[in-house]
mmCIF file of C-alpha atoms and ligand atoms in Angstrom:
data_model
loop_
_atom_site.group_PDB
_atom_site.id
_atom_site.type_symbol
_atom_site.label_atom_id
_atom_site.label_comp_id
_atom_site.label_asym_id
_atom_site.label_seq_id
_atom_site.Cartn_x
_atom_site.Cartn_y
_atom_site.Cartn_z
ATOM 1 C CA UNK A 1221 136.947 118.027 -72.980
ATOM 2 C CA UNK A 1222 134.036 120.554 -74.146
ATOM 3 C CA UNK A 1223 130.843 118.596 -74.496
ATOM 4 C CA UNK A 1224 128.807 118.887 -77.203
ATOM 5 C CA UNK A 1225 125.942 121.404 -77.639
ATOM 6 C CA UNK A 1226 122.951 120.283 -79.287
ATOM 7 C CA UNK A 1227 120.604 123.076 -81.132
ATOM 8 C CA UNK A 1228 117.320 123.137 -82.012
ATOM 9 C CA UNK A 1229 116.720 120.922 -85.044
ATOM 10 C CA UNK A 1230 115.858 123.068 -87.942
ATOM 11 C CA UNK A 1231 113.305 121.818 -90.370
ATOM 12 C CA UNK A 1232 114.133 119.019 -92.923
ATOM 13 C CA UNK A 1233 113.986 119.253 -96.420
ATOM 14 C CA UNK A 1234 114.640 116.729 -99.332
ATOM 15 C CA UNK A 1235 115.849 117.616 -103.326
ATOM 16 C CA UNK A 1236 115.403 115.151 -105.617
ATOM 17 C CA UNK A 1237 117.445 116.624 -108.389
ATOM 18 C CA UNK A 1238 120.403 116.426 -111.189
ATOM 19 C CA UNK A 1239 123.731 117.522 -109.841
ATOM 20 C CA UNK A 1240 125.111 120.768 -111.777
ATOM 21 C CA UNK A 1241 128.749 120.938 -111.781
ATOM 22 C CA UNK A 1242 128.697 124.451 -112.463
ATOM 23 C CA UNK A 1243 126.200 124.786 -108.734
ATOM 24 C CA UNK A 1244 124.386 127.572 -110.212
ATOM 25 C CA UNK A 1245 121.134 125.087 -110.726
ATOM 26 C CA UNK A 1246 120.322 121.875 -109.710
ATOM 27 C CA UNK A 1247 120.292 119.980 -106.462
ATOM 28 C CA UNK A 1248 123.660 122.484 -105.575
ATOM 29 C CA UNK A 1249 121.696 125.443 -105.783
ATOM 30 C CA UNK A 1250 118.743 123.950 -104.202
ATOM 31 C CA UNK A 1251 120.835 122.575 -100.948
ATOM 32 C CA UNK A 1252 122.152 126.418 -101.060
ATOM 33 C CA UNK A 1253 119.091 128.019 -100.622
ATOM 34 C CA UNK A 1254 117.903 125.213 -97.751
ATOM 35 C CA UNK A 1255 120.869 126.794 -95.560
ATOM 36 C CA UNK A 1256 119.955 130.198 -96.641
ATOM 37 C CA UNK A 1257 116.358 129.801 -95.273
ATOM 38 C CA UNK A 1258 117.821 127.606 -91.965
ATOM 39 C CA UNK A 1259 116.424 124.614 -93.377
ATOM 40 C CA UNK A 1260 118.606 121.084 -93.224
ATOM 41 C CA UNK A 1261 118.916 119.912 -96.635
ATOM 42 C CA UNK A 1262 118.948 116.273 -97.990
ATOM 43 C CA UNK A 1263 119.459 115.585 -101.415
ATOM 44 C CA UNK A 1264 118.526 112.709 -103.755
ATOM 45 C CA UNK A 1265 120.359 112.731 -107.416
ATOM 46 C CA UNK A 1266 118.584 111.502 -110.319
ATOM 47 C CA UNK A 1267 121.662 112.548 -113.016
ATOM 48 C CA UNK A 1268 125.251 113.675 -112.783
ATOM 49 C CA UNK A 1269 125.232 116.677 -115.414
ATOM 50 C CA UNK A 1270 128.859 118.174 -116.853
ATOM 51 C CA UNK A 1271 127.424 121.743 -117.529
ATOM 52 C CA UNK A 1272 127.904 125.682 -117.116
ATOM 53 C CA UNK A 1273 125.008 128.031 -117.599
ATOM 54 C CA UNK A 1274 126.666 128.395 -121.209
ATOM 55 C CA UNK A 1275 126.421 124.792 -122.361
ATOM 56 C CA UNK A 1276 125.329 121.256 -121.443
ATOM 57 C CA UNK A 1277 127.783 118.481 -122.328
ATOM 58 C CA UNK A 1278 127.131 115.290 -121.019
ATOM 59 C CA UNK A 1279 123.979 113.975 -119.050
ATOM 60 C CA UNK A 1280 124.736 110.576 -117.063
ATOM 61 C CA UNK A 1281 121.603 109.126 -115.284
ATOM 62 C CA UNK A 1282 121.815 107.072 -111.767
ATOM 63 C CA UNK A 1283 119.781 104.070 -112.071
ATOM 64 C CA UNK A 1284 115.993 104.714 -111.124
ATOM 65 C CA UNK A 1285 116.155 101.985 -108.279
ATOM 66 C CA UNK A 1286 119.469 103.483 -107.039
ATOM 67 C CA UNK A 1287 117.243 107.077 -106.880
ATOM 68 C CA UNK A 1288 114.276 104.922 -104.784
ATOM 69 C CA UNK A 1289 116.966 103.675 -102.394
ATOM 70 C CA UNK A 1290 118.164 107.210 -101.853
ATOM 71 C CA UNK A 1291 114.614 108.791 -101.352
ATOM 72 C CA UNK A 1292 113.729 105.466 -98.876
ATOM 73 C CA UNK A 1293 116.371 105.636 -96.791
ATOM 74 C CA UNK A 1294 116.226 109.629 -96.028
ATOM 75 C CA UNK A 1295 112.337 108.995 -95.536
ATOM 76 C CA UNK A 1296 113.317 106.272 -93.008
ATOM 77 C CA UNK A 1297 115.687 108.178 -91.213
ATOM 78 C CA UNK A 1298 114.736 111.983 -91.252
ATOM 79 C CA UNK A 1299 111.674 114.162 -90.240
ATOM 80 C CA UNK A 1300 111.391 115.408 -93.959
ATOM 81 C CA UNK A 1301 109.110 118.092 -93.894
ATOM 82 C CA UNK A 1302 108.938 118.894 -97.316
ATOM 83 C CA UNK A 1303 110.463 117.275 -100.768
ATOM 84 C CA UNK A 1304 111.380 119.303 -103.693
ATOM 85 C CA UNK A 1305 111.941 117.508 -107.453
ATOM 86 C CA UNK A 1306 114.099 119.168 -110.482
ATOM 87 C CA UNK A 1307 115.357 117.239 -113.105
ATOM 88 C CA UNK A 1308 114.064 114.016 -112.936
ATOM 89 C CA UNK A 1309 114.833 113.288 -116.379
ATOM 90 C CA UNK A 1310 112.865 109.874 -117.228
ATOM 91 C CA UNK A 1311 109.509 108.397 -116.932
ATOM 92 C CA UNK A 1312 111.372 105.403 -114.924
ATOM 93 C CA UNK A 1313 112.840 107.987 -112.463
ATOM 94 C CA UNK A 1314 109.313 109.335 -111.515
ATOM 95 C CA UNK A 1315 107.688 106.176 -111.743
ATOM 96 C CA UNK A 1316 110.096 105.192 -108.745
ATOM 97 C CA UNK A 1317 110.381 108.490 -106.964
ATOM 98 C CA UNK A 1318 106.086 108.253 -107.198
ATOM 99 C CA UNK A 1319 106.709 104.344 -106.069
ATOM 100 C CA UNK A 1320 108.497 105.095 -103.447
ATOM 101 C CA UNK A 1321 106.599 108.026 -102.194
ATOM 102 C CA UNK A 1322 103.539 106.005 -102.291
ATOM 103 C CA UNK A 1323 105.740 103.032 -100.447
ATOM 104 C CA UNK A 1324 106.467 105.006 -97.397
ATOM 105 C CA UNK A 1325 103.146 107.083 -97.151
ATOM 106 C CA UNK A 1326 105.086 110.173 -97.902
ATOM 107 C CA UNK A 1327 102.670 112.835 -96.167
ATOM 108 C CA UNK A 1328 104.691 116.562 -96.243
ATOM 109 C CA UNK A 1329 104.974 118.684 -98.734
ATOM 110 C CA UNK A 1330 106.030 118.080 -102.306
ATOM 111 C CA UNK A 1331 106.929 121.112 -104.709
ATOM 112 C CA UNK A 1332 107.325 119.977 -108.318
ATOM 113 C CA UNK A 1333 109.523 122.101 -110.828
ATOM 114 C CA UNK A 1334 108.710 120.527 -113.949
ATOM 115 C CA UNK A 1335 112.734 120.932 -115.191
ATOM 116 C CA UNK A 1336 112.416 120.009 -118.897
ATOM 117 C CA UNK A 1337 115.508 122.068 -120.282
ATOM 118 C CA UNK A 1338 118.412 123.915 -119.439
ATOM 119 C CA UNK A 1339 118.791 127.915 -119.485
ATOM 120 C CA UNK A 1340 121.268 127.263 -122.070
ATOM 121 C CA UNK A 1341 118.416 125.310 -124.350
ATOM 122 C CA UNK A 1342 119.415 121.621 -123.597
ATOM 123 C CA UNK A 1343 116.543 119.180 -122.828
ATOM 124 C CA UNK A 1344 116.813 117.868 -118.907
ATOM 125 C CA UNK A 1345 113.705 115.109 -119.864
ATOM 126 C CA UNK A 1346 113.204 112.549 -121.644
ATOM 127 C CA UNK A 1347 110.373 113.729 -124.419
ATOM 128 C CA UNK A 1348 107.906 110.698 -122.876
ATOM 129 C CA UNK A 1349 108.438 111.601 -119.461
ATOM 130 C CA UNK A 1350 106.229 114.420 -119.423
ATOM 131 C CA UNK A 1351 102.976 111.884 -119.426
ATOM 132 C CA UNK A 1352 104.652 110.262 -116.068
ATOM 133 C CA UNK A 1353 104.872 114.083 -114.544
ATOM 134 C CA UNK A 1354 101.709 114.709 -115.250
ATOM 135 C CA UNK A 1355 99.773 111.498 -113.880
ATOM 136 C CA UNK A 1356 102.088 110.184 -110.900
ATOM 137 C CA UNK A 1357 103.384 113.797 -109.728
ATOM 138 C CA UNK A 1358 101.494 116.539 -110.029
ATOM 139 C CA UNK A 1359 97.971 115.504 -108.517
ATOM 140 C CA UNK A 1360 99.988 114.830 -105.427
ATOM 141 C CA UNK A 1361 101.865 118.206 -105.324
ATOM 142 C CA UNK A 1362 101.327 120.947 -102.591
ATOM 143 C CA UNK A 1363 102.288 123.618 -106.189
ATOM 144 C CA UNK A 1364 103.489 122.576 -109.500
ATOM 145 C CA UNK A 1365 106.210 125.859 -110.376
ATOM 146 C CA UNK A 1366 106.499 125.389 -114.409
ATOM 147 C CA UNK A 1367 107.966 128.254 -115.906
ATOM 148 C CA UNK A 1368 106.062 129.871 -119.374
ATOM 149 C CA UNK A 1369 107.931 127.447 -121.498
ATOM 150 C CA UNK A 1370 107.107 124.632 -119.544
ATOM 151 C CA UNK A 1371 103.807 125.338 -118.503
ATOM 152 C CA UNK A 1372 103.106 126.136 -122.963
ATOM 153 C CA UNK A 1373 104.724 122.658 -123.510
ATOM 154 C CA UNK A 1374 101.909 121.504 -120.905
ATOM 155 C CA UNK A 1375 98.903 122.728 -121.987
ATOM 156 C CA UNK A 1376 100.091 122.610 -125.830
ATOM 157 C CA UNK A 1377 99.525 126.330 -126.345
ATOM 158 C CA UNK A 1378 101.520 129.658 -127.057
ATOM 159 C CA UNK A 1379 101.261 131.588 -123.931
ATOM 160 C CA UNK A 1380 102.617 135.067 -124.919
ATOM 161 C CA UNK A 1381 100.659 138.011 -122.522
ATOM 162 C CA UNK A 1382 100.513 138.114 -118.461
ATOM 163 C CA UNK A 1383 96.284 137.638 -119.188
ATOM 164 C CA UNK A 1384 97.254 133.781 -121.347
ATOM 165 C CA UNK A 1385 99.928 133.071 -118.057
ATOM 166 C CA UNK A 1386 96.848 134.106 -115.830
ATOM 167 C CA UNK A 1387 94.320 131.718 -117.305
ATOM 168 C CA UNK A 1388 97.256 128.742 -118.182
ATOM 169 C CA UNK A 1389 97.786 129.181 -114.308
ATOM 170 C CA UNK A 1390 93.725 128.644 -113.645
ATOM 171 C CA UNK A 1391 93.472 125.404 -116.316
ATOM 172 C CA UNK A 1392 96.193 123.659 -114.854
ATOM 173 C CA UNK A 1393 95.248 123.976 -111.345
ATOM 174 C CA UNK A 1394 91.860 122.556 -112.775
ATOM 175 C CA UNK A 1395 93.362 120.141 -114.329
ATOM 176 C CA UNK A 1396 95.439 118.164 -111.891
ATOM 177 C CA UNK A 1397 93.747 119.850 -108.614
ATOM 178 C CA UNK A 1398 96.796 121.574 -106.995
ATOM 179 C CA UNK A 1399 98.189 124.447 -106.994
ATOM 180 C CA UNK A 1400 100.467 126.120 -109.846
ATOM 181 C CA UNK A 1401 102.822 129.019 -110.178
ATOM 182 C CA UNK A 1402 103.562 129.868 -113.617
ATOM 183 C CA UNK A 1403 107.111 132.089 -113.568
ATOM 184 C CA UNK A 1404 106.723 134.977 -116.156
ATOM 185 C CA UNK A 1405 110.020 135.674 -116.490
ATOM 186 C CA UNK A 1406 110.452 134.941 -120.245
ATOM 187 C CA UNK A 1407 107.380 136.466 -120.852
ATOM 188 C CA UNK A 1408 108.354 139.365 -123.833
ATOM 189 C CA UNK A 1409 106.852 142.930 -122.930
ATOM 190 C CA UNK A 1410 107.974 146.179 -122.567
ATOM 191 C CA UNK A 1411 106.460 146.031 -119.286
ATOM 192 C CA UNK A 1412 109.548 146.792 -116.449
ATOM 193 C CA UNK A 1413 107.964 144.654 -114.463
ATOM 194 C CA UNK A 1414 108.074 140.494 -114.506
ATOM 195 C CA UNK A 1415 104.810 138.910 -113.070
ATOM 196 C CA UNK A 1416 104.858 135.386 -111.815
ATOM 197 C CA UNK A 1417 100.877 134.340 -111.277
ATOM 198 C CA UNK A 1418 99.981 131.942 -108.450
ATOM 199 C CA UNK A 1419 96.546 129.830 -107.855
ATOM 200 C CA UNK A 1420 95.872 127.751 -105.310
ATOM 201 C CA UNK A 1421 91.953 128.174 -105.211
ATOM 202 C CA UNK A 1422 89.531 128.259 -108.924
ATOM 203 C CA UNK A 1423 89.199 131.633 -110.275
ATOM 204 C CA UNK A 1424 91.641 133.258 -107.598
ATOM 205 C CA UNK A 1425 95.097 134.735 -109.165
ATOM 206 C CA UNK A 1426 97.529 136.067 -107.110
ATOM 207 C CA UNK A 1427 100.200 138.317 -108.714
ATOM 208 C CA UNK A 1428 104.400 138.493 -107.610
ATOM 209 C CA UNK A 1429 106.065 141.344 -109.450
ATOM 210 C CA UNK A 1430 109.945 142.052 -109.386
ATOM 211 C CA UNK A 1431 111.479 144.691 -111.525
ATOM 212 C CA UNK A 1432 112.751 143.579 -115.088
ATOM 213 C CA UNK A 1433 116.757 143.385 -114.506
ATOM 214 C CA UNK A 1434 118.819 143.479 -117.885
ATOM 215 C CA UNK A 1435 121.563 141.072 -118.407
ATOM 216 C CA UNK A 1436 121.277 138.939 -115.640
ATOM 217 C CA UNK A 1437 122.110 135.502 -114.963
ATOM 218 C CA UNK A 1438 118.618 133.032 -115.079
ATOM 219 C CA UNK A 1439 120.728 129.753 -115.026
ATOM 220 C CA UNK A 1440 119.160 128.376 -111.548
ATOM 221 C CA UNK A 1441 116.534 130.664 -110.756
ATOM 222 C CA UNK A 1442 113.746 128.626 -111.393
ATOM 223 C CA UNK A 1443 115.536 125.777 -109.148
ATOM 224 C CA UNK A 1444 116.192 128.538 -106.469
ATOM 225 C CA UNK A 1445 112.732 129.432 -106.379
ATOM 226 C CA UNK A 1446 110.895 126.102 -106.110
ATOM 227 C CA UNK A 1447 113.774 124.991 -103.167
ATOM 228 C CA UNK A 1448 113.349 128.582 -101.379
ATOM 229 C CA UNK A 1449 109.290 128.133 -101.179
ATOM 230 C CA UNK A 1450 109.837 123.882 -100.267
ATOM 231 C CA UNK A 1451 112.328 125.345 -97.645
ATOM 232 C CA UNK A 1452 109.568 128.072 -96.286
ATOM 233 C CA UNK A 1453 107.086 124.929 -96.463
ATOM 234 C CA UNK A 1454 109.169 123.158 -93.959
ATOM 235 C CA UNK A 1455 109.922 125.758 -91.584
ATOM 236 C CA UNK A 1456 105.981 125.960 -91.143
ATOM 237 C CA UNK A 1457 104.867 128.773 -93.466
ATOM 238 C CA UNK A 1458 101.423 129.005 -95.618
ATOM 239 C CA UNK A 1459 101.725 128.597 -99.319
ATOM 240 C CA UNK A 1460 101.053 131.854 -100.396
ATOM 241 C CA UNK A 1461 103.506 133.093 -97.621
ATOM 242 C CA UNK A 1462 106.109 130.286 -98.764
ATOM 243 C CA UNK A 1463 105.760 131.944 -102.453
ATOM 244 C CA UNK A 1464 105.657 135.170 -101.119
ATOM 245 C CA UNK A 1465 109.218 134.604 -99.411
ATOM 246 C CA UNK A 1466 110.604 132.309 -102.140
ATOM 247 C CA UNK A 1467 110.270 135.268 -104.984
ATOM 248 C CA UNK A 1468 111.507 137.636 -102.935
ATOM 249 C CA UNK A 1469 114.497 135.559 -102.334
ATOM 250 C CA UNK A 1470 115.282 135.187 -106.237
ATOM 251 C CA UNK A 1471 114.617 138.991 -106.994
ATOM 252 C CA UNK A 1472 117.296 139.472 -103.963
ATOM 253 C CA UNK A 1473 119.851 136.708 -105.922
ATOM 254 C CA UNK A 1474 119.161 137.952 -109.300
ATOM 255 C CA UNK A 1475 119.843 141.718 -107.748
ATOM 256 C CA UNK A 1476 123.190 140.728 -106.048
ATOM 257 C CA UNK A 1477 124.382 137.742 -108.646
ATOM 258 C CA UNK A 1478 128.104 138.176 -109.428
ATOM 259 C CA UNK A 1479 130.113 137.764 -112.076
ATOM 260 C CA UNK A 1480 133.274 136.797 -113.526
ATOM 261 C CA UNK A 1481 135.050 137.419 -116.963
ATOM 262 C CA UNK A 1482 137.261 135.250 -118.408
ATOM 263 C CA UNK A 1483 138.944 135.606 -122.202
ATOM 264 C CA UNK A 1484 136.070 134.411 -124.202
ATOM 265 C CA UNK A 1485 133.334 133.810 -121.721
ATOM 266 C CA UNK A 1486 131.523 135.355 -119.243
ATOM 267 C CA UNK A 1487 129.837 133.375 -115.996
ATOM 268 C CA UNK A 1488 127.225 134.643 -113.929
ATOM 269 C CA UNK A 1489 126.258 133.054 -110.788
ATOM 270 C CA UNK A 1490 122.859 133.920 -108.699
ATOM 271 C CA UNK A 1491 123.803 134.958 -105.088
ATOM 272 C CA UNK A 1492 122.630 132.249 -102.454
ATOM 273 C CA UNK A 1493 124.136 134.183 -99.557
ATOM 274 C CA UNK A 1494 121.705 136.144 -97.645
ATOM 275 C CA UNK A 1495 118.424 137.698 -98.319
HETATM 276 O O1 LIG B 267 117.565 125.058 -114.269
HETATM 277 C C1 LIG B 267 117.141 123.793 -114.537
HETATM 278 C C2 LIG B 267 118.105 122.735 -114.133
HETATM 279 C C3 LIG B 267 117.712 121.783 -113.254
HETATM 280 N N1 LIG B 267 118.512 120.784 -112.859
HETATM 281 C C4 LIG B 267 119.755 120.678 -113.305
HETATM 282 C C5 LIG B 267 120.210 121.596 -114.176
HETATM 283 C C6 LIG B 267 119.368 122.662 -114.601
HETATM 284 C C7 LIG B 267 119.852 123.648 -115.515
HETATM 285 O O2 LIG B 267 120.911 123.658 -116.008
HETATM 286 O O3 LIG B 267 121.443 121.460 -114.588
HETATM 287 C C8 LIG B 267 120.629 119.567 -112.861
#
């Protein structure tokens, strides 16, 4: 009888997510990316979603105490390094994920993507959740990754040049006193170029550029990005090297995503495999 090997135990990592049963986004493409980066994955679901990056059809939402009994007993029973939260839908959802983080003295890192809607244009939260995001999530956050939709809806303002994403990216991390990345990638410009802009510190800006690909799939990209730095959090890396390595995972997945046609539709999928 062969006895059992035991490995070293990679890093832990938590999503607290919606499921996508299309896996391109959501807590599937987040527990993905963990493996890519060696990390263990754990997942927490908030909402079941019936979806493909074309479409959203039907949102069905776990009970928020059912999500803090999830979240409690992975925080009892793992080394969770880091935690990273996509659709969380309702203000009663982050009221208990904040509860229970609070509960257990939660003390790694947490990576916020502020989901609020789909690639395909459906809304992932509830309209007065946004208040609950903003007061019980963010000021704890290790980086808050909106994207330039999200982080508009946040500060109430068009944000249509790379010098309005630069100074969003300073106000908010004024605001709330943590870091933010602000994802350019549905920024319009003729520029080839898409510029994500990054601070951690007042005044500083740090700049991640990937070249503009045409017809590409976006569906899960933002997901993939926030899990890939939360995984590079837990395996020990610095924040700007975590955001260094998570951008340079999704310009690798958007460069290698696949593809396959079918009579009246075509689906793209983002490639989690190696990087
Ligand atoms: O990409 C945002 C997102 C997050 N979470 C879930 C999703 C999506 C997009 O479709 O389905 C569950």
């Amino acid at each position: 009888m062969p006895t059992p090997t035991f490995i070293d135990s990679p890093p832990v990592a938590l999503t607290v997510a919606g499921s996508d049963c299309s896996a391109g986004a959501g807590l599937q493409a987040d527990l993905k990316t963990f493996s890519a980066f060696k990390v263990f994955g754990l997942s927490a679901l908030t909402c079941a979603v019936s979806e493909t990056p074309q479409t959203v059809s039907r949102i069905e939402a776990l009970p928020p105490d059912f999500l803090a009994d999830q979240v409690r007993l992975l925080l009892s029973s793992y080394p969770v390094a880091a935690i990273k939260t996509g659709m969380l839908f309702s203000e009663e959802h982050i009221n208990a994920l904040a509860d229970t983080l609070e509960q257990t003295h939660f003390s790694g890192h947490l990576v916020v993507d502020p989901v609020m809607m789909a690639g395909s244009g459906s809304s992932l939260i509830k309209p007065d959740a946004v208040s609950a995001l903003r007061s019980r999530l963010f000021p704890r956050a290790s980086l808050v990754t909106p994207n330039l939709h999200e982080a508009s809806a946040l500060l109430n303002q068009k944000l249509d040049s790379l010098s309005h994403l630069e100074s969003a990216a300073a106000t908010l991390r004024d605001q709330f006193n943590v870091p933010f990345l602000i994802k350019g990638g549905h920024l319009k410009s003729n520029d080839p170029h898409l510029t994500d802009v990054l601070c951690i510190e007042p005044g500083k800006i740090g700049r991640y550029e990937a070249p503009f690909i045409d017809e590409v799939p976006t569906h899960g990209t933002g997901c993939t990005y926030a899990a890939a730095i939360a995984a590079a959090l837990a395996g020990g890396a610095s924040l700007p090297d975590a955001v260094h390595n998570g951008h340079r995972f999704v310009a690798f997945a958007i460069s290698h995503s696949f593809r396959w046609t079918q009579p009246t539709t075509s689906i793209h999928a983002l490639n989690h495999q190696t990087s």
